Coordinates of C-alpha atoms in Angstrom, one line a residue:
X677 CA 52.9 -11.7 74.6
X678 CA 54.8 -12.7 71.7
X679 CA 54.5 -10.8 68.5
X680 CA 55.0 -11.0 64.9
X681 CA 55.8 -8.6 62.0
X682 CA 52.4 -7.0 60.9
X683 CA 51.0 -6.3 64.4
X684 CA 49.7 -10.2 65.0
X685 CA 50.2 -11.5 68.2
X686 CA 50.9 -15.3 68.2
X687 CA 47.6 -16.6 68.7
X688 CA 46.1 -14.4 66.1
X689 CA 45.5 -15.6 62.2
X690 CA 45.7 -12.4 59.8
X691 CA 43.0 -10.8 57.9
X692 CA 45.7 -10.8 55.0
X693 CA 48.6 -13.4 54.4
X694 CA 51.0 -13.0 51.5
X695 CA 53.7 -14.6 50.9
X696 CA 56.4 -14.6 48.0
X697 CA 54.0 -12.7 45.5
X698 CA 54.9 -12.3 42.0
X699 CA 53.5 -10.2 39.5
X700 CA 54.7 -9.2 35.9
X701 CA 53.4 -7.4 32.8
X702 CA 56.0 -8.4 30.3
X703 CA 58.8 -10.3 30.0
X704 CA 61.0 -7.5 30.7
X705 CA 60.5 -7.9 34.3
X706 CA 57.8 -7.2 37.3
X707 CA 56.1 -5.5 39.2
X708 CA 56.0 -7.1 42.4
X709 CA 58.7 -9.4 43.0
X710 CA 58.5 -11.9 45.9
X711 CA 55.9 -9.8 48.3
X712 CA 55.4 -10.6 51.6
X713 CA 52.7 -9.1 53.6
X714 CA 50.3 -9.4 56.7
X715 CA 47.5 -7.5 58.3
X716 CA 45.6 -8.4 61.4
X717 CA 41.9 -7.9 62.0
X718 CA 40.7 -4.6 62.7
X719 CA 44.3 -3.4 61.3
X720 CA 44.4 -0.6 59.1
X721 CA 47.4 -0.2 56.7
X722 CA 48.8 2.3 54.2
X723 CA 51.1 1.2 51.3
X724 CA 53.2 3.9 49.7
X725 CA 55.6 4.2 47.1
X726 CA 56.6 5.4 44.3
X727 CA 54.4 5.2 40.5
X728 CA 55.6 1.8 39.4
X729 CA 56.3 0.3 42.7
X730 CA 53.1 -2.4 42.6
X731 CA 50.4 -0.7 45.1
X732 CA 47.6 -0.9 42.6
X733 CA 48.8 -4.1 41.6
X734 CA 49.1 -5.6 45.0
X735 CA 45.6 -4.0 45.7
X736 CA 43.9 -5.7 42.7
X737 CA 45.8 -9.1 43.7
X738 CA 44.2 -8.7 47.0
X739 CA 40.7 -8.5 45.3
X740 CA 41.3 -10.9 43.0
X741 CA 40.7 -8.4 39.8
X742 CA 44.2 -9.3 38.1
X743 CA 43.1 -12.7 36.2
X744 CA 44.7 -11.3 33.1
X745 CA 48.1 -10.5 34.7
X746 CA 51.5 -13.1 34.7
X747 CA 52.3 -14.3 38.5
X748 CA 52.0 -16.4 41.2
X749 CA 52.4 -16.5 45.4
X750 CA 49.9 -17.3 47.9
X751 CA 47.0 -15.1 48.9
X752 CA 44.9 -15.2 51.9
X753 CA 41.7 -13.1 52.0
X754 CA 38.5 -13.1 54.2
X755 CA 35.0 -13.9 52.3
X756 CA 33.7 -10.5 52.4
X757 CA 36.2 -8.1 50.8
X758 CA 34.6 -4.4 49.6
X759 CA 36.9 -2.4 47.4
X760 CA 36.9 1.6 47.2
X761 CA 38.5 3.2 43.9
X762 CA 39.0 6.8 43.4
X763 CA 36.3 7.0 40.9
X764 CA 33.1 6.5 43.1
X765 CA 31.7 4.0 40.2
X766 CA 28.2 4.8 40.9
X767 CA 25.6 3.6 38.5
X768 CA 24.4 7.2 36.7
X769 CA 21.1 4.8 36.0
X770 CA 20.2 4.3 39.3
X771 CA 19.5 6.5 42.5
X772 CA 21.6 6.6 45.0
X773 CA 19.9 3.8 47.6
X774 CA 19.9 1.6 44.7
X775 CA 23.3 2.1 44.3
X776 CA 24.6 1.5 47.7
X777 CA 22.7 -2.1 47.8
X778 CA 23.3 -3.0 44.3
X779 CA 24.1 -6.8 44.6
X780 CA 23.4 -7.0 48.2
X781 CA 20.6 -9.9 49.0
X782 CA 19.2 -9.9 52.2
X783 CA 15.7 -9.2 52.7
X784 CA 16.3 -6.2 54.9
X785 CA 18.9 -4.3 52.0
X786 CA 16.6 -1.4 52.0
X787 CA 17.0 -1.0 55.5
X788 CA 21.0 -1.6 55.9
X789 CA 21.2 0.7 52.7
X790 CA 19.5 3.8 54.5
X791 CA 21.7 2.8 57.8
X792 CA 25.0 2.9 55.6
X793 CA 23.9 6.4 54.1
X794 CA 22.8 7.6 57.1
X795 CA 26.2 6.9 58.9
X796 CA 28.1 8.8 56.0
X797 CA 25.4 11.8 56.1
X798 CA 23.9 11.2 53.3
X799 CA 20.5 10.2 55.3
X800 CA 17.7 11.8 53.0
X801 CA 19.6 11.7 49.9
X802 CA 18.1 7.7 49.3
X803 CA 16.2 9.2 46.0
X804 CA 19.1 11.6 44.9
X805 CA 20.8 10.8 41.2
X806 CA 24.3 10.5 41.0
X807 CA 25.0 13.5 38.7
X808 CA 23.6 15.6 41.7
X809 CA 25.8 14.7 44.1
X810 CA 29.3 16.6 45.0
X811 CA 32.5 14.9 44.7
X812 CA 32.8 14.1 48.2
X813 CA 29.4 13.3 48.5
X814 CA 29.7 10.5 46.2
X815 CA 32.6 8.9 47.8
X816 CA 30.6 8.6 50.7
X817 CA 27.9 6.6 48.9
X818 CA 30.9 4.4 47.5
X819 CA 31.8 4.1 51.1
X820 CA 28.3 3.3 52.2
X821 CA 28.6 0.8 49.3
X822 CA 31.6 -0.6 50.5
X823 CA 30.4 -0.7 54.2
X824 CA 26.9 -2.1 53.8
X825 CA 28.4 -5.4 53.1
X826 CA 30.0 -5.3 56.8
X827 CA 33.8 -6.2 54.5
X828 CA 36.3 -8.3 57.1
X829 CA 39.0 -6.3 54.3
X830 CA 38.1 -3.1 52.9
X831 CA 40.6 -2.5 50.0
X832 CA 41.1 1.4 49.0
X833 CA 43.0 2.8 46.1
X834 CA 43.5 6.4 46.2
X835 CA 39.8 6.5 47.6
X836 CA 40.4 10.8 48.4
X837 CA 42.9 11.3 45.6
X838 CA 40.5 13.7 43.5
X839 CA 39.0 15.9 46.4
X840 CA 40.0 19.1 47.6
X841 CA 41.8 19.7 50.5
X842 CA 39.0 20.4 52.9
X843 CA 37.3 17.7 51.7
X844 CA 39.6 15.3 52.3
X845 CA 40.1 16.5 55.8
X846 CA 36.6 15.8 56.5
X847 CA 36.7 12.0 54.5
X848 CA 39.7 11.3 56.9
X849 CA 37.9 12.0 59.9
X850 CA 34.6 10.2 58.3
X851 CA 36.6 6.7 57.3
X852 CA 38.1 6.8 60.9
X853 CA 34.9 7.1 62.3
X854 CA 33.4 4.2 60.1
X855 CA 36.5 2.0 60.7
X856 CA 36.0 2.2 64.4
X857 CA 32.6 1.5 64.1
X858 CA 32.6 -1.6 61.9
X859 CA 36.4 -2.7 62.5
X860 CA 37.7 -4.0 59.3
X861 CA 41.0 -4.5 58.6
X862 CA 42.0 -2.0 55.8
X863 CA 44.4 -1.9 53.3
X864 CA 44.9 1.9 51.9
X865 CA 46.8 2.7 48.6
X866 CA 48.1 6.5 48.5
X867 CA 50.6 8.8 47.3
X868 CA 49.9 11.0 50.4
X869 CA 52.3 10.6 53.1
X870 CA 50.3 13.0 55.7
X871 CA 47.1 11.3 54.8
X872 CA 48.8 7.7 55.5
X873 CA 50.2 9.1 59.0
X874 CA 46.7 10.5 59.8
X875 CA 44.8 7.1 59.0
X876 CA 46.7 4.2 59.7
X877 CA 48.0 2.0 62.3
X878 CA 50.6 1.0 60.0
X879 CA 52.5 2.0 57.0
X880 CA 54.8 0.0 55.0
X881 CA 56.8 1.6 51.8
X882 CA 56.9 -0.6 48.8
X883 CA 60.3 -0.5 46.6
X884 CA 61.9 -3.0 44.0
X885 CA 58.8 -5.0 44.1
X886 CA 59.0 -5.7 47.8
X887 CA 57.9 -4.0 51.7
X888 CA 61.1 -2.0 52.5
X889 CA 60.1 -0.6 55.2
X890 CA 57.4 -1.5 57.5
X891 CA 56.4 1.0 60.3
X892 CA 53.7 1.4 63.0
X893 CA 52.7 4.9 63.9
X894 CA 52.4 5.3 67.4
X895 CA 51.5 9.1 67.5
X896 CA 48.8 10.1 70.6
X897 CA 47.7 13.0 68.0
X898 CA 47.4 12.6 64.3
X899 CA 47.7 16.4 63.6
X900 CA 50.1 17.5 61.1
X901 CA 51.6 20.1 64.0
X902 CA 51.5 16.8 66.7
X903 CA 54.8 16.0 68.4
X904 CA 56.4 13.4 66.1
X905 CA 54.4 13.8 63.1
X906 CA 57.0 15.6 61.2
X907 CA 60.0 13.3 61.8
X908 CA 57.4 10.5 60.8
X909 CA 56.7 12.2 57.6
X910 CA 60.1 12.9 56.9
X911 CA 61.3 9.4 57.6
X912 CA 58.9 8.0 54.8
X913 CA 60.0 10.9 52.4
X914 CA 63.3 9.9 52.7
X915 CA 62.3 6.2 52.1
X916 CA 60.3 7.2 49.6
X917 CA 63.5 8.9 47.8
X918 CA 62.4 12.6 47.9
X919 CA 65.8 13.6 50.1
X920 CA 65.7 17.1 49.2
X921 CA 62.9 17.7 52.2
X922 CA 65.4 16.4 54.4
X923 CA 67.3 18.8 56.4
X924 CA 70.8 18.1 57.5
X925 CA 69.8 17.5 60.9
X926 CA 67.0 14.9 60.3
X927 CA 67.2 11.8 62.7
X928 CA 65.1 9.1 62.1
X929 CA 62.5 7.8 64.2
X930 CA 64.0 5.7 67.0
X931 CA 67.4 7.2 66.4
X932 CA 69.4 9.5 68.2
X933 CA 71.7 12.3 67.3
X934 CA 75.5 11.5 67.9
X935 CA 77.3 13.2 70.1
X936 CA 80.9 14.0 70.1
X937 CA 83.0 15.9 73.0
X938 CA 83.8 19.6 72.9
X939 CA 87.7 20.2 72.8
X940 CA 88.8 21.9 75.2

């Protein structure tokens, strides 16, 4: 079966299309300069790169929340698109089942809200204030807020960026979980290369406006010690510019090391 960049097989339209996407701030110059991108359904990608690069900005194009910024390119999205910030955004005036259906109309919210809580463990906490929930806690909410809606595109910036390291550990395993379960495709913004390996299908490296490098991770394990994980993580450090946790032997992936002939 044929296939095409982004994972898409030829009979298959993407969950995401861009194509030549601009983007600018001032005159000076931009911030996304020509951008093309495309994610399948049920695909989940992580976009890094360095500050500046245009992942925010490519996220917010994505959910249509830049109206005030200079640009233009075509953008494909599905209907239902949830977005996930690293600030859970939960309403400190409302409890937390409120919360989670806040917009939502459909006669049975109340019900699909205490499903969505229930799937991030949060069954029970339906009359629980925001201020009394953990940090981690309340990104689950704004997951269950995010998932309730049953997104085709789940957009996340940074969604674990202010949790502790356990934590995070445990929201990686929890977003898998849910992703598996409800199967949207996912676009993830982070500055965390090991969490990118650990979650996605897919990882592309944005640079001078632009995908430079689009990879798929095709590890059987997604542990940190996992055969392959650290020559994948290296391999996007070194695309990502930080060569000084490159050793002199590093071979990228799908390379192999030269050999040369031992005089005799």
């Amino acid at each position: 079966m044929a296939t095409h960049p982004g994972g898409l097989t030829s009979t298959e339209a993407p969950a995401v299309r861009v194509r030549d996407l601009h983007r600018s701030f001032n005159r000076s110059g931009g911030v996304l300069e020509g951008l093309d991108l495309d994610v399948a359904p049920g695909e989940f990608v992580a976009v890094l790169g360095r500050s500046g690069t245009g992942k925010s900005t490519l996220l917010r194009a994505l959910a249509g929340l830049d109206r005030d910024v200079d640009g233009y390119g075509e953008i494909e999205v599905p209907v239902a698109v949830s977005v996930v910030f690293q600030d859970s955004r939960l309403l400190p005036w409302k409890r937390l089942l409120d919360n989670v259906t806040f917009g939502l109309r459909a006669p049975d919210a109340d019900e699909r809200g205490r499903r969505a809580l229930a799937e991030v463990g949060l069954a029970g906490r339906e009359r629980a204030w925001p201020y009394e929930l953990s940090g981690g806690e309340a990104q689950r909410a704004s997951l269950a807020r995010s998932l309730v809606r049953e997104p085709q595109l789940l957009l996340a910036d940074e969604p674990f960026g202010a949790l502790d390291a356990l934590t995070r550990i445990k929201m990686h395993e929890l977003l898998r979980r849910l992703c598996e379960v409800h199967r949207p495709a996912v676009l993830l913004v982070t500055h965390d290369v090991d969490e990118a390996i650990v979650l996605a299908d897919r990882i592309v490296v944005l640079d001078g406006g632009t995908v430079q490098t689009d990879v798929r991770v095709e590890l059987t394990q997604r542990s940190p010690v996992a055969p392959g994980f650290g020559e994948l993580r290296d391999f996007l450090l070194g695309r990502l510019g930080v060569q000084e946790h490159l050793g002199a032997d590093f071979i990228a992936p799908g390379r192999r090391r030269a050999t040369s002939a031992t005089p005799s």
